[in-house]
Coordinates of C-alpha atoms in Angstrom, one line a residue:
M19 CA 18.0 2.1 23.4
N20 CA 15.9 -1.3 22.9
R21 CA 13.1 -2.1 20.6
R22 CA 10.6 -1.5 23.5
D23 CA 12.1 2.0 24.3
F24 CA 12.0 2.7 20.4
L25 CA 8.3 1.8 19.9
R26 CA 7.3 3.9 22.9
I27 CA 8.7 6.9 20.9
G28 CA 5.2 6.4 18.6
A29 CA 3.4 4.5 21.1
L30 CA 2.0 2.5 18.2
A31 CA 1.1 -1.1 17.7
P32 CA 3.0 -3.0 15.1
V33 CA 0.8 -2.2 12.5
A34 CA -1.2 0.8 13.3
V35 CA -3.3 1.2 10.1
P36 CA -4.8 -2.4 9.3
L37 CA -6.3 -3.9 6.4
L38 CA -3.9 -2.3 3.9
A39 CA -1.9 -4.2 1.5
G40 CA 0.9 -4.8 -1.1
C41 CA 4.3 -3.8 -1.9
S42 CA 5.5 -1.9 -5.1
G43 CA 8.7 -0.9 -6.7
G44 CA 11.7 -3.2 -6.3
K45 CA 10.4 -6.7 -7.4
D46 CA 6.8 -5.3 -7.5
G47 CA 7.2 -2.9 -10.2
P48 CA 7.7 1.0 -10.7
A49 CA 8.5 2.9 -7.6
A50 CA 7.0 6.1 -6.4
K51 CA 8.5 9.2 -7.4
S52 CA 10.7 9.8 -4.2
P53 CA 14.3 10.1 -3.7
G54 CA 16.0 6.7 -3.6
A55 CA 17.0 5.1 -0.5
T56 CA 20.8 5.3 0.9
T57 CA 23.0 3.8 3.3
A58 CA 22.7 5.8 6.3
A59 CA 26.0 7.6 6.6
T60 CA 25.3 9.1 10.2
G61 CA 27.0 7.6 13.2
R62 CA 23.7 8.2 15.3
S63 CA 21.6 5.5 16.7
L64 CA 18.1 5.0 14.8
G65 CA 16.8 5.5 18.1
D66 CA 18.6 8.8 18.7
L67 CA 17.6 10.2 15.1
V68 CA 13.8 9.8 16.0
S69 CA 14.1 11.1 19.6
G70 CA 13.4 14.7 20.9
G71 CA 11.7 17.3 18.8
D72 CA 8.4 19.1 19.4
G73 CA 6.1 15.9 19.7
Q74 CA 5.5 12.2 19.0
L75 CA 3.7 11.3 15.8
Q76 CA 1.3 8.4 15.1
M77 CA 2.9 6.3 12.4
G78 CA 0.9 3.5 10.7
D79 CA 2.0 1.3 8.1
A80 CA 0.0 1.7 4.9
Q81 CA 1.1 -1.6 3.3
G82 CA 0.3 -4.3 5.5
E83 CA 2.6 -6.7 3.6
N84 CA 6.4 -6.0 3.2
V85 CA 8.5 -8.3 1.2
V86 CA 12.3 -8.8 0.8
G87 CA 13.2 -6.9 -2.5
A88 CA 10.4 -4.9 -2.7
D89 CA 11.8 -1.2 -2.0
R90 CA 8.4 0.6 -1.6
I91 CA 7.2 1.9 2.0
A92 CA 4.0 3.8 2.5
F93 CA 2.9 5.1 5.9
G94 CA 0.3 7.5 7.4
L95 CA 1.1 10.4 9.8
R96 CA -0.7 11.9 12.5
A97 CA 0.3 14.7 15.0
P98 CA 0.0 14.3 18.7
D99 CA -3.3 16.3 18.2
K100 CA -4.4 13.6 15.9
T101 CA -4.3 15.8 13.0
A102 CA -2.9 14.9 9.6
V103 CA 0.7 15.8 9.2
T104 CA 0.4 17.1 5.5
D105 CA 3.2 18.5 3.0
A106 CA 6.1 17.9 5.7
D107 CA 9.7 17.3 5.1
V108 CA 10.0 13.7 6.1
T109 CA 13.0 11.4 6.4
V110 CA 12.4 7.7 7.0
Y111 CA 14.9 5.4 8.6
A112 CA 15.1 1.8 8.6
G113 CA 17.2 -0.7 10.9
R114 CA 17.2 -4.0 13.0
D115 CA 18.5 -2.4 16.3
A116 CA 17.5 0.8 17.6
G117 CA 20.8 1.2 19.5
Q118 CA 22.5 1.1 16.2
P119 CA 22.8 3.5 13.4
P120 CA 20.0 2.8 10.7
L121 CA 20.6 0.3 7.6
A122 CA 19.1 2.8 5.1
E123 CA 17.3 5.9 5.0
A124 CA 15.4 8.1 2.4
K125 CA 13.1 11.1 1.7
A126 CA 9.6 10.4 1.7
T127 CA 7.2 12.2 -0.8
W128 CA 3.5 13.3 0.4
V129 CA 0.4 12.1 -1.5
A130 CA -1.4 15.3 -1.5
G131 CA -5.2 15.5 -0.9
E132 CA -6.3 12.1 -2.2
L133 CA -6.7 10.1 0.9
A134 CA -8.8 12.3 3.3
P135 CA -8.5 10.1 6.4
M136 CA -4.6 10.0 6.5
A137 CA -1.6 12.0 5.4
L138 CA -0.1 9.4 3.2
Y139 CA 3.9 9.3 2.6
V140 CA 5.5 7.2 0.1
A141 CA 9.4 6.5 -0.1
K142 CA 11.8 4.1 -1.7
L143 CA 13.4 1.8 1.3
P144 CA 14.5 -1.6 0.8
F145 CA 14.4 -4.4 3.1
A146 CA 17.5 -6.9 2.4
T147 CA 16.6 -9.7 4.9
P148 CA 13.1 -11.0 6.3
G149 CA 12.2 -10.7 10.1
E150 CA 11.4 -7.9 12.3
W151 CA 12.6 -4.2 11.1
L152 CA 12.3 -0.9 13.1
V153 CA 11.3 2.1 11.0
G154 CA 11.3 5.7 12.1
V155 CA 10.5 8.9 10.8
R156 CA 11.5 12.8 11.5
A157 CA 9.1 15.1 10.0
K158 CA 9.7 18.9 9.9
T159 CA 6.4 20.8 9.4
K160 CA 5.8 24.3 7.5
D161 CA 5.5 25.7 10.7
G162 CA 9.0 24.9 11.8
K163 CA 8.0 22.1 14.1
T164 CA 9.9 18.5 14.1
Y165 CA 8.2 15.5 15.1
N166 CA 9.3 11.9 15.4
G167 CA 7.5 8.4 15.3
G168 CA 8.3 4.7 14.8
L169 CA 6.7 1.3 14.3
R170 CA 8.0 -2.3 14.1
L171 CA 7.3 -3.9 10.7
E172 CA 7.5 -7.8 10.0
V173 CA 9.3 -8.5 6.6
A174 CA 8.3 -11.5 4.9
G175 CA 10.7 -13.6 2.7
T176 CA 8.2 -13.9 0.0
S177 CA 4.4 -12.9 -0.7
P178 CA 1.9 -15.7 -0.7
S179 CA 0.2 -13.8 -3.7
P180 CA 1.3 -13.3 -7.3
M181 CA 4.6 -11.4 -7.7
P182 CA 5.7 -9.7 -10.8
G183 CA 6.7 -12.3 -13.5
D184 CA 4.1 -14.7 -12.1
R185 CA 1.1 -15.6 -14.3
A186 CA -2.0 -14.0 -12.8
I187 CA -4.5 -16.3 -11.0
S188 CA -7.4 -16.8 -13.9
T189 CA -10.5 -16.9 -11.7
P190 CA -14.0 -15.9 -12.4
T191 CA -15.2 -12.5 -10.9
P192 CA -18.4 -11.0 -10.8
T193 CA -19.9 -9.0 -13.3
T194 CA -23.2 -7.1 -14.0
A195 CA -24.2 -9.7 -16.3
R196 CA -23.1 -12.5 -14.0
P197 CA -22.9 -11.4 -10.4
M198 CA -22.3 -14.9 -9.1
G199 CA -24.3 -14.2 -6.1
A200 CA -22.1 -11.2 -4.9
D201 CA -23.8 -9.1 -2.5
P202 CA -23.1 -6.4 -3.1
L203 CA -21.5 -6.5 -6.6
C204 CA -19.9 -3.1 -5.8
S205 CA -20.2 -1.2 -2.4
D206 CA -19.0 2.1 -3.9
A207 CA -21.6 4.9 -4.2
P208 CA -22.3 5.4 -7.0
V209 CA -21.5 1.8 -8.2
C210 CA -18.3 1.8 -10.4
S211 CA -18.2 1.1 -13.9
M212 CA -15.5 -1.8 -13.7
H213 CA -17.7 -4.8 -13.4
G214 CA -18.2 -5.6 -17.2
V215 CA -15.9 -8.4 -17.6
S216 CA -14.9 -11.4 -15.5
L217 CA -11.1 -11.6 -14.7
D218 CA -10.6 -15.2 -16.3
K219 CA -12.1 -13.6 -19.8
A220 CA -10.1 -10.8 -19.3
L221 CA -6.9 -12.9 -19.3
T222 CA -7.5 -14.1 -22.7
N223 CA -8.8 -11.2 -24.6
G224 CA -5.4 -9.9 -25.7
K225 CA -5.4 -6.6 -23.4
P226 CA -3.8 -5.5 -20.6
T227 CA -5.7 -5.6 -17.3
V228 CA -5.9 -3.3 -14.1
I229 CA -7.5 -5.0 -11.3
T230 CA -8.4 -3.7 -8.1
F231 CA -9.4 -6.0 -5.2
A232 CA -11.4 -3.5 -2.6
A233 CA -14.4 -2.8 -0.4
P234 CA -15.2 0.9 -0.5
A235 CA -18.1 0.7 1.9
Y236 CA -16.4 -1.7 4.3
C237 CA -12.8 -1.1 4.1
Q238 CA -11.2 -0.8 7.7
S239 CA -8.6 1.7 6.6
E240 CA -11.0 4.0 4.6
T241 CA -8.7 3.8 1.9
C242 CA -10.8 1.7 -0.4
G243 CA -12.9 4.2 -1.8
P244 CA -10.4 6.7 -3.0
V245 CA -8.5 3.7 -4.4
V246 CA -11.4 2.6 -6.5
A247 CA -11.9 6.1 -7.6
L248 CA -8.6 6.7 -8.8
V249 CA -8.5 3.4 -10.8
E250 CA -11.8 4.4 -12.6
E251 CA -10.5 7.7 -13.5
Q252 CA -7.6 5.8 -15.1
A253 CA -10.3 3.4 -16.8
A254 CA -12.0 6.5 -18.2
R255 CA -8.7 7.8 -19.6
V256 CA -7.7 4.7 -21.0
G257 CA -10.9 3.4 -22.5
G258 CA -11.1 0.2 -24.4
R259 CA -7.5 -0.2 -24.6
A260 CA -7.6 -2.4 -21.5
N261 CA -9.9 -4.2 -18.9
F262 CA -10.4 -2.5 -15.9
I263 CA -12.0 -4.5 -12.9
H264 CA -13.1 -4.0 -9.6
V265 CA -13.7 -7.0 -7.5
E266 CA -15.6 -6.4 -3.8
A267 CA -13.5 -7.8 -1.1
Y268 CA -16.2 -8.8 1.3
D269 CA -20.1 -10.0 1.1
K270 CA -22.1 -7.4 3.1
D271 CA -23.0 -10.0 5.7
K272 CA -19.6 -11.4 6.1
V273 CA -17.4 -8.5 6.5
G274 CA -14.0 -9.2 7.4
V275 CA -14.3 -12.6 5.6
L276 CA -12.5 -12.1 2.0
A277 CA -14.8 -12.9 -1.0
K278 CA -13.8 -16.1 -3.0
P279 CA -11.7 -14.4 -5.8
L280 CA -9.6 -12.8 -3.1
A281 CA -9.0 -16.1 -1.3
Q282 CA -7.9 -17.8 -4.4
W283 CA -5.3 -15.0 -4.9
K284 CA -4.2 -16.0 -1.2
F285 CA -4.9 -12.4 -0.1
V286 CA -5.1 -12.1 3.6
I287 CA -5.7 -8.1 3.5
E288 CA -7.2 -5.7 1.2
P289 CA -7.3 -3.5 -0.7
W290 CA -4.8 -4.7 -3.7
T291 CA -4.4 -3.3 -7.2
Y292 CA -2.6 -5.6 -9.8
F293 CA -1.3 -4.6 -13.3
I294 CA -1.1 -7.6 -15.7
D295 CA 0.2 -7.5 -19.2
A296 CA -1.8 -8.8 -22.2
K297 CA -0.1 -12.1 -22.0
G298 CA -1.5 -12.4 -18.6
V299 CA 1.8 -11.9 -16.7
V300 CA 1.9 -9.5 -13.5
K301 CA 3.9 -6.6 -14.3
S302 CA 3.5 -4.9 -11.0
R303 CA 1.5 -4.3 -8.2
L304 CA 0.5 -1.4 -5.9
P305 CA -0.5 -1.5 -2.1
G306 CA -4.0 -0.2 -0.6
A307 CA -2.9 3.4 -0.3
F308 CA -1.5 5.3 -3.3
G309 CA -1.9 8.5 -5.1
A310 CA -2.9 9.4 -9.0
A311 CA 0.7 9.9 -9.8
E312 CA 1.8 6.7 -8.7
L313 CA -1.2 4.7 -10.0
A314 CA -0.4 6.3 -13.6
E315 CA 3.1 5.3 -13.4
H316 CA 2.1 1.6 -13.2
V317 CA -0.7 2.1 -15.9
A318 CA 1.9 3.6 -18.3
A319 CA 4.1 0.4 -17.7
L320 CA 1.7 -1.5 -19.3
G321 CA 2.1 0.7 -22.5
L322 CA -1.3 2.5 -22.0

């Protein structure tokens, strides 16, 4: 089976869920609580492993950026009738050639109930080299059916944006007291509480910082609203022990053109959530779509 035939399995574009971002786990910090990836022991080819069954899934990349050394992969699944595939037993495979056995496989964990537009799954699956990778899934649902899907991912050698261990980029961000012309300051409804301190000030006040770059009202993937809500829940729990900042990704009149702080951080997609220690060093980062448990793990790694 060649790449073209492999991708027909799921009838997917290379990235079926656009404007998502990030990597977490491996170089990017705490990984999702899912079984670790293993080298595939089966002699079956990647294409054969995701063929047959009761139908073909729609599988969408829920990160947007995949980097060598980061072992987190997140993806959405829809059944042939377009409904979300929830709480399934999902195995994910990765390889470079559909006609060869996969190079790695892992079990994926369903992120329950927190992202209504999609059924999000997260797994630990490393990419050892840059270039084009083929990712396939096999999902067994509670009603006994088996579905398969596949997509193509471009894996970069490095990220243009700060990686764990890098210093966070100090830049002013809009606040309630100093909106800097941001329109809107926050597109969430109601407006979130995380606009009290500018990032450049936060990086010098001796506290850890959690910053999320997201556009709840304009996010093409429909994940920004849930992301901001989850981060705000952590802000309420942690209180004044840390800085929590939301930066709106777009101006309402320039949707699709990332706001200046995001451009300075060299993002090309959104949302992104970063976890920065009290010395201003990036501890970890998360992609656009995640759940409460994974977020809490990253916040806890800051000592909070």
